[in-house]
């Protein structure tokens, strides 16, 4: 699984980070960073939660 | 988030739960519908919404869409195909007019009726208006896409803007208007804005943000009435003075949409009163989002939260609990979270503050427009407010949920930076 963020849409409100802090972090420059773009399959539902909760629809999961 | 353990659809069918209706087709209602399907519920799901649109997102309405940086269509919460995938019966543009909780039917304003075995109410909230607001052009509130587009059109003419109420919506509108180069006056009745939400000290910090960006901020002023012939011309204040304005935006808070439930037997008191699992006093009826007042065990208090993330999380919790049934329902315990973008500042707040909480700036400095303030009460960390420091604020959400002590939070602060 591959986490893809559309940075033109991202609003840096860090909701994804609240859901999955190991994978998303809004750093001190106020930009979102994906800490691990290829998370293991067993955290899929967590990442799906982040996808769903992102208010701008900026996150998607691509299967590799 | 509690995992669904038993096969919920089997449980649901055993409980005679074949048809679930959701009233309110916005964030909480949609989140509930998705959670029903994810939990394996295969019965009928009817989503009834007063607005004609497919569910859309509200935060951009006082931010990018109002600023003209995004168009209205971009606020759709899901692509249209998603609703087929979810197999929802969408009844949009139709408000529920009455609930017969004994018979298990909803009557819609259109005259249709919808029967249900389980019901989730997510009718949200509507802006308060000021008493005796005259019928003048140019007076606005902001809740819907139409409200936003109407206000955006007004902004294009370069009006002088008066914002009544320095809450978060009023503050964002003022920020967007200043960003478009408009003259803005903000009129706030309280001596400090946002005191109830974030306390006086931080309310003053938010106030300073406006004055630093050229807003004429008037605190402790009473709006007496609005004056004009066809269009608003001025706002009269209690002290006899008046403010010239071509556009007025009233942002004095919202009221939960419960009028249609009067006499239904549901207990209403500043929203629909629910227990810790989002269940109302009538079995099989749940509430979620801005309309729901529930017992939040995290704070041991009845509360109603008007934030985006709460609508998602509570909508999902209500759906799971409806399927689980009263014995297996789990409390929805939550540390509220919201964000607000004003000028170049990203404000984030987690938790639940009270005016008499102890407040300490634990990171950064207020003058640098980058800091995190912590709120303590009875030896516990209860809330955190950040300007431009999302990483830290989000970390505190987890710490508050864990119940971290006040001293421990202050002692540990330095190591988080
Ligand atoms: C301009 C604006 C900006 C915001 N910005 C932020 C922000 O930056 N951060 C944040 O955390 N939160 C923000 N919010 C708050 C957030 O949008 C709300 O908390 C969220 O929309 C609540 O969702 P809800 O589904 O409970 O209610 P709503 O979104 O209010 O939806 C309720 C729906 O129910 C419908 N309805 C009402 N009565 C009936 C009836 N009788 N029958 C059928 N349908 C009915 C309504 O028409 C509406 O579509 C903002 C809100 C607004 C208005
Ligand atoms: S939740 Fe969405 S908008 Fe917010 S920081 Fe994450 S990706 Fe960006």
XYZ file of C-alpha atoms and ligand atoms in Angstrom:
542
model
C 0.000 0.000 0.000
C 1.188 3.477 -0.912
C 0.021 6.676 0.796
C -0.458 9.551 -1.632
C -1.169 13.104 -0.491
C -2.315 15.819 -2.861
C -0.448 18.750 -1.385
C -2.447 21.248 -3.411
C -5.489 20.173 -1.438
C -3.886 19.672 1.973
C -4.815 22.350 4.487
C -2.226 21.322 7.138
C -4.851 20.988 9.854
C -3.206 17.793 11.110
C -6.348 15.698 11.466
C -4.566 12.785 9.778
C -1.781 13.197 12.298
C -4.292 12.886 15.129
C -5.479 9.621 13.590
C -2.141 8.089 12.590
C 0.801 9.989 14.083
C 3.270 7.337 12.982
C 2.499 8.024 9.343
C 1.531 11.700 9.124
C 3.197 14.693 10.682
C 2.605 18.392 10.191
C 6.093 19.664 10.901
C 7.126 22.969 12.287
C 7.116 24.545 8.830
C 3.338 23.883 8.757
C 3.643 21.400 5.921
C 2.411 17.854 6.106
C 4.979 15.094 5.749
C 4.196 11.458 5.172
C 6.628 9.693 7.472
C 6.292 6.307 5.843
C 4.679 6.148 2.429
C 4.548 2.359 2.419
C 2.943 1.227 5.648
C 2.429 -2.447 6.366
C -0.878 -3.993 5.388
C -1.990 -4.429 9.010
C -2.419 -0.672 9.496
C -4.631 -0.306 6.426
C -7.764 0.412 8.424
C -5.945 3.122 10.378
C -4.783 4.776 7.160
C -8.291 4.421 5.759
C -9.519 6.288 8.831
C -7.135 9.109 8.033
C -8.308 9.147 4.410
C -11.896 9.379 5.532
C -11.283 12.033 8.149
C -9.202 14.338 5.992
C -11.537 17.295 5.427
C -10.008 18.213 2.080
C -9.907 14.722 0.633
C -6.160 15.120 0.154
C -5.103 11.592 1.104
C -5.514 8.475 -0.962
C -4.232 4.941 -0.874
C -2.744 3.374 -3.963
C -2.065 -0.298 -4.054
C 1.339 -1.206 -5.310
C -11.773 3.434 18.226
C -13.603 0.382 19.539
C -13.509 -2.552 17.162
C -16.711 -4.231 16.124
C -16.504 -7.684 17.575
C -19.592 -9.738 16.767
C -20.948 -9.956 13.219
C -23.095 -6.847 13.559
C -25.388 -7.543 10.681
C -26.523 -10.803 12.230
C -27.029 -9.063 15.547
C -28.890 -6.262 13.851
C -31.248 -8.615 12.043
C -31.903 -10.533 15.215
C -32.831 -7.263 16.866
C -35.304 -6.600 14.048
C -33.174 -3.847 12.593
C -33.863 -3.911 8.866
C -34.401 -0.265 8.014
C -32.246 2.533 9.358
C -33.091 6.162 8.718
C -30.643 9.034 9.147
C -31.960 12.589 9.286
C -29.493 15.288 8.279
C -27.391 14.690 5.145
C -24.199 16.406 6.132
C -21.009 15.405 7.872
C -22.379 13.497 10.861
C -25.160 11.824 8.871
C -22.847 10.735 6.058
C -20.253 9.466 8.536
C -22.962 7.411 10.248
C -24.117 5.955 6.930
C -20.575 4.929 6.002
C -19.999 3.348 9.389
C -23.214 1.298 9.072
C -21.997 -0.188 5.800
C -18.476 -0.737 7.080
C -19.875 -2.656 10.025
C -21.626 -4.931 7.562
C -25.191 -3.668 7.849
C -26.973 -4.751 4.692
C -30.485 -3.481 5.348
C -32.003 -0.306 3.912
C -30.357 3.004 4.817
C -32.349 6.138 4.072
C -30.595 9.493 4.308
C -33.007 12.416 4.603
C -31.620 15.926 4.115
C -33.230 19.343 4.041
C -30.639 20.723 1.648
C -30.873 19.823 -2.030
C -27.110 19.241 -2.344
C -25.221 16.049 -1.846
C -23.356 16.325 1.471
C -20.725 19.052 1.370
C -18.093 20.433 3.668
C -18.608 23.612 5.687
C -15.152 24.711 6.900
C -14.079 26.002 3.446
C -17.173 28.242 3.399
C -15.518 30.700 5.763
C -12.064 30.108 4.304
C -11.010 29.209 0.740
C -14.437 29.366 -0.921
C -15.295 32.720 0.614
C -11.857 33.990 -0.340
C -12.476 32.948 -3.947
C -9.589 30.455 -3.935
C -11.860 27.440 -4.390
C -15.188 27.021 -6.090
C -18.370 25.857 -4.401
C -18.442 22.457 -6.119
C -15.100 21.527 -4.628
C -16.707 21.224 -1.202
C -18.548 17.966 -2.011
C -17.702 15.468 0.723
C -17.856 12.448 -1.602
C -18.011 11.841 -5.324
C -21.562 11.008 -6.524
C -20.698 7.357 -7.298
C -19.906 6.798 -3.635
C -23.606 7.049 -2.774
C -24.460 4.194 -5.132
C -21.652 2.163 -3.644
C -23.102 2.769 -0.184
C -26.575 1.808 -1.443
C -28.231 4.756 0.253
C -31.773 5.868 -0.396
C -31.165 9.590 -0.662
C -34.103 11.835 0.074
C -32.547 15.244 -0.445
C -34.231 18.625 -0.477
C -36.770 17.257 1.967
C -36.822 18.233 5.607
C -38.188 15.898 8.242
C -41.164 17.717 9.739
C -42.222 15.362 12.495
C -41.092 12.260 14.332
C -43.554 9.672 15.581
C -41.274 7.722 17.873
C -43.995 5.295 18.936
C -44.909 4.220 15.423
C -41.315 4.521 14.180
C -42.073 6.908 11.333
C -40.748 10.189 10.073
C -43.040 12.573 8.285
C -41.324 14.741 5.737
C -42.332 18.236 4.743
C -43.045 16.862 1.274
C -45.829 14.728 2.758
C -43.885 11.461 2.359
C -43.368 9.245 5.351
C -40.377 7.069 6.139
C -40.613 4.075 8.451
C -37.556 2.917 10.360
C -36.419 0.336 12.895
C -33.429 2.433 13.937
C -32.902 6.177 13.629
C -29.879 8.469 13.768
C -30.563 12.175 14.039
C -27.856 14.479 12.708
C -29.698 17.690 11.903
C -26.858 19.968 12.952
C -27.300 23.568 13.925
C -28.388 26.889 12.435
C -27.023 30.385 12.964
C -28.658 32.489 15.615
C -29.996 35.801 14.462
C -30.303 38.963 16.474
C -33.762 39.859 17.735
C -35.665 42.239 15.482
C -33.268 42.009 12.529
C -34.986 44.036 9.786
C -35.506 42.785 6.232
C -32.597 44.666 4.716
C -30.332 43.551 1.902
C -26.758 42.999 2.933
C -27.359 41.263 6.273
C -25.941 37.738 6.221
C -25.326 34.648 8.281
C -22.994 31.853 7.155
C -23.850 28.179 7.374
C -24.705 26.885 3.916
C -23.094 26.930 0.491
C -25.739 29.414 -0.664
C -24.914 31.688 2.289
C -21.264 31.555 1.325
C -21.780 32.275 -2.374
C -24.135 35.157 -1.585
C -21.576 36.695 0.753
C -18.771 36.143 -1.717
C -20.744 38.016 -4.387
C -21.209 40.890 -1.966
C -17.495 40.992 -1.215
C -16.757 41.454 -4.912
C -18.318 44.909 -4.837
C -15.760 46.128 -2.301
C -18.137 46.850 0.584
C -17.420 48.096 4.075
C -18.017 45.031 6.225
C -19.280 44.834 9.792
C -19.028 41.461 11.496
C -21.219 40.991 14.547
C -19.628 38.467 16.901
C -15.916 37.663 17.229
C -16.328 33.886 17.493
C -14.463 31.579 15.124
C -16.797 32.036 12.154
C -16.867 35.811 12.581
C -13.096 35.847 12.955
C -12.570 33.825 9.777
C -14.971 36.009 7.813
C -13.140 39.102 9.054
C -9.810 37.566 8.057
C -11.032 36.700 4.539
C -12.545 40.161 4.108
C -9.285 41.816 5.162
C -7.453 39.498 2.788
C -9.615 40.913 0.005
C -8.654 44.402 1.077
C -12.042 45.300 2.550
C -12.619 47.633 5.499
C -13.736 45.487 8.401
C -15.225 46.318 11.779
C -15.843 43.514 14.247
C -18.447 44.152 16.940
C -18.324 41.901 19.973
C -20.598 42.150 22.997
C -18.169 40.542 25.432
C -15.123 42.420 26.718
C -12.907 39.566 25.470
C -13.744 37.380 22.465
C -13.999 33.579 22.746
C -13.708 33.625 26.511
C -16.073 30.704 26.958
C -14.237 28.561 24.429
C -10.590 29.303 25.207
C -10.465 31.544 28.282
C -9.775 35.258 28.622
C -5.988 35.214 28.249
C -6.045 33.396 24.909
C -9.178 35.281 23.837
C -7.081 38.445 24.062
C -4.385 36.839 21.936
C -6.987 36.085 19.258
C -8.276 39.650 19.506
C -4.770 40.986 18.893
C -4.587 38.973 15.676
C -7.402 41.069 14.239
C -6.088 44.424 15.272
C -2.666 43.502 13.892
C -4.333 42.916 10.530
C -6.148 46.211 10.406
C -9.559 45.198 11.741
C -11.405 47.820 13.730
C -12.249 45.587 16.685
C -14.839 46.948 19.126
C -15.207 44.931 22.291
C -17.943 45.211 24.882
C -20.340 46.873 22.457
C -24.038 46.165 22.164
C -25.638 46.096 18.723
C -28.842 48.080 19.093
C -30.303 47.832 15.595
C -29.687 47.947 11.877
C -30.463 50.976 9.808
C -31.042 51.460 6.109
C -33.788 51.852 3.527
C -33.551 48.835 1.219
C -29.998 47.861 2.053
C -28.122 48.018 5.308
C -26.428 51.380 5.776
C -25.314 51.402 9.377
C -25.279 49.411 12.585
C -26.414 51.346 15.636
C -24.654 50.612 18.886
C -25.879 50.799 22.447
C -23.740 53.830 23.271
C -25.514 55.869 20.600
C -22.726 55.679 18.037
C -23.033 53.869 14.748
C -20.867 52.020 12.234
C -21.312 52.590 8.518
C -21.506 49.276 6.675
C -22.653 47.925 3.303
C -22.528 44.317 4.419
C -23.179 42.857 7.854
C -22.288 39.298 8.797
C -23.928 38.052 11.965
C -21.876 35.342 13.666
C -23.314 35.081 17.124
C -23.356 31.331 17.487
C -25.673 28.544 16.428
C -28.650 26.720 17.869
C -29.167 22.979 17.443
C -31.879 22.076 14.910
C -34.381 20.430 17.224
C -37.565 22.457 16.587
C -38.975 19.638 14.455
C -38.646 17.251 17.411
C -40.798 19.225 19.850
C -43.464 16.926 21.218
C -41.770 13.787 19.843
C -40.947 12.493 23.312
C -37.199 12.941 22.834
C -35.604 14.875 25.671
C -34.308 18.202 24.334
C -32.092 20.563 26.281
C -29.539 22.539 24.277
C -29.671 19.768 21.680
C -30.902 16.207 21.774
C -29.999 14.771 25.149
C -28.082 11.490 24.865
C -26.264 9.167 27.211
C -22.581 8.264 26.936
C -23.268 5.995 23.940
C -25.110 8.719 21.949
C -28.441 6.950 22.607
C -31.452 9.185 23.228
C -34.141 8.423 25.806
C -36.074 6.477 23.134
C -34.637 3.026 22.383
C -33.260 2.703 18.859
C -32.859 6.460 18.356
C -29.378 8.003 18.416
C -28.039 11.490 17.762
C -24.683 12.779 16.550
C -22.857 15.924 15.479
C -23.718 19.536 16.237
C -27.259 18.614 17.325
C -26.267 16.049 19.977
C -25.668 16.746 23.641
C -24.095 13.659 25.123
C -22.361 12.580 28.284
C -18.665 12.725 27.474
C -16.943 10.454 29.970
C -13.601 11.996 29.115
C -14.723 15.078 31.055
C -17.565 13.580 33.065
C -19.866 16.194 31.573
C -22.843 16.607 29.310
C -21.627 18.532 26.271
C -22.499 19.535 22.745
C -19.578 20.030 20.398
C -19.778 22.062 17.192
C -16.639 20.833 15.469
C -15.906 18.965 12.283
C -13.980 16.045 13.766
C -16.642 15.453 16.383
C -19.309 15.139 13.695
C -17.266 12.408 11.985
C -16.307 10.496 15.105
C -19.671 10.788 16.809
C -21.610 9.934 13.649
C -19.568 6.761 13.367
C -19.950 5.922 17.053
C -23.725 6.400 16.960
C -23.979 4.051 13.967
C -21.870 1.354 15.619
C -23.849 1.615 18.835
C -27.195 1.432 17.086
C -26.073 -1.829 15.469
C -24.476 -3.163 18.638
C -27.650 -2.784 20.707
C -27.891 -1.404 24.248
C -25.904 -4.166 25.925
C -22.869 -3.980 23.685
C -22.923 -0.201 22.989
C -19.670 1.531 23.904
C -19.345 5.018 25.352
C -18.221 7.697 22.935
C -15.440 9.372 24.877
C -13.705 12.193 23.129
C -11.191 14.992 23.411
C -12.767 17.637 21.152
C -10.582 19.123 18.421
C -10.989 22.043 16.082
C -8.912 24.197 13.828
C -9.408 27.672 12.480
C -7.421 29.519 9.841
C -7.193 33.267 10.315
C -4.881 35.456 8.239
C -1.661 33.423 8.123
C -2.268 31.802 11.476
C -3.392 28.236 11.898
C -5.143 27.946 15.204
C -5.730 24.542 16.722
C -7.437 23.632 19.913
C -7.838 20.283 21.635
C -9.837 19.551 24.761
C -12.422 21.396 26.747
C -11.569 24.615 28.586
C -13.356 26.563 31.263
C -12.880 30.243 32.033
C -11.181 29.541 35.361
C -8.643 26.994 34.075
C -4.992 27.709 34.688
C -3.364 28.677 31.379
C 0.388 28.476 30.669
C 2.259 29.151 27.479
C 4.419 26.021 27.471
C 5.970 26.338 24.007
C 7.100 29.303 21.970
C 5.933 32.847 22.543
C 2.649 34.588 21.929
C 4.435 37.519 20.272
C 6.037 35.233 17.698
C 2.619 34.022 16.523
C 3.833 30.520 17.281
C 3.111 28.972 20.628
C 1.179 26.310 22.496
C -0.744 27.161 25.651
C -1.790 24.413 28.047
C -4.923 24.428 30.220
C -4.951 22.775 33.635
C -7.811 22.016 35.988
C -7.867 19.943 39.177
C -4.374 18.600 38.591
C -5.048 17.440 35.026
C -4.208 18.681 31.578
C -7.617 19.456 30.033
C -6.899 21.424 26.854
C -4.221 22.891 24.598
C -4.312 25.788 22.166
C -1.711 26.277 19.473
C -0.876 28.922 16.919
C 1.068 27.493 13.971
C 2.208 24.405 15.838
C 0.003 21.522 14.770
C 2.508 18.842 15.628
C 2.540 19.673 19.307
C -1.187 20.296 19.629
C -2.023 16.936 18.092
C 0.389 15.254 20.475
C -1.482 16.817 23.365
C -4.775 15.400 22.136
C -3.464 11.935 22.878
C -2.009 12.997 26.214
C -5.298 14.529 27.360
C -7.117 11.347 26.349
C -4.684 9.357 28.494
C -5.464 11.638 31.436
C -1.974 13.078 31.919
C -1.446 15.187 35.062
C -0.915 18.961 34.953
C 2.549 18.951 36.497
C 3.660 16.085 34.334
C 2.476 17.934 31.237
C 4.365 21.095 32.191
C 7.516 19.185 33.146
C 7.494 17.187 29.938
C 6.765 20.123 27.617
C 10.364 21.069 26.868
C 11.242 17.555 25.712
C 8.501 17.614 23.038
C 9.934 20.475 21.009
C -18.698 28.383 7.862
C -18.294 27.265 8.782
C -16.938 27.023 9.022
C -16.539 26.001 9.893
N -15.204 25.801 10.112
C -14.807 24.819 10.959
C -13.427 24.594 11.217
O -12.559 25.273 10.675
N -13.089 23.590 12.064
C -14.020 22.819 12.682
O -13.657 21.941 13.474
N -15.331 23.003 12.461
C -15.754 23.989 11.609
N -17.102 24.173 11.369
C -18.074 23.317 12.072
C -18.426 22.050 11.292
O -18.626 22.326 9.950
C -19.669 21.436 11.924
O -19.332 21.024 13.214
C -20.214 20.263 11.110
O -20.685 20.696 9.877
C -21.317 19.558 11.882
O -21.854 18.541 11.093
P -23.335 17.996 11.332
O -23.526 16.958 10.278
O -23.521 17.655 12.742
O -24.297 19.224 11.098
P -24.543 20.202 9.791
O -23.295 20.225 9.011
O -25.118 21.407 10.356
O -25.598 19.382 8.981
C -26.906 19.178 9.376
C -27.743 18.941 8.137
O -29.056 18.566 8.540
C -29.990 19.256 7.755
N -31.255 19.347 8.503
C -31.573 20.175 9.517
N -32.834 19.956 9.941
C -33.323 18.955 9.166
C -34.570 18.278 9.112
N -35.559 18.573 9.952
N -34.714 17.310 8.181
C -33.703 16.985 7.331
N -32.516 17.595 7.343
C -32.324 18.571 8.251
C -29.346 20.579 7.502
O -29.943 21.211 6.381
C -27.904 20.177 7.277
O -27.659 19.866 5.943
C -17.524 25.196 10.526
C -18.886 25.453 10.283
C -19.278 26.465 9.427
C -20.736 26.731 9.188
S -6.033 15.737 7.354
Fe -5.883 16.204 5.185
S -5.809 18.443 5.083
Fe -5.350 17.850 7.193
S -3.136 17.740 7.271
Fe -3.858 15.689 6.842
S -3.853 15.571 4.598
Fe -3.687 17.729 5.102
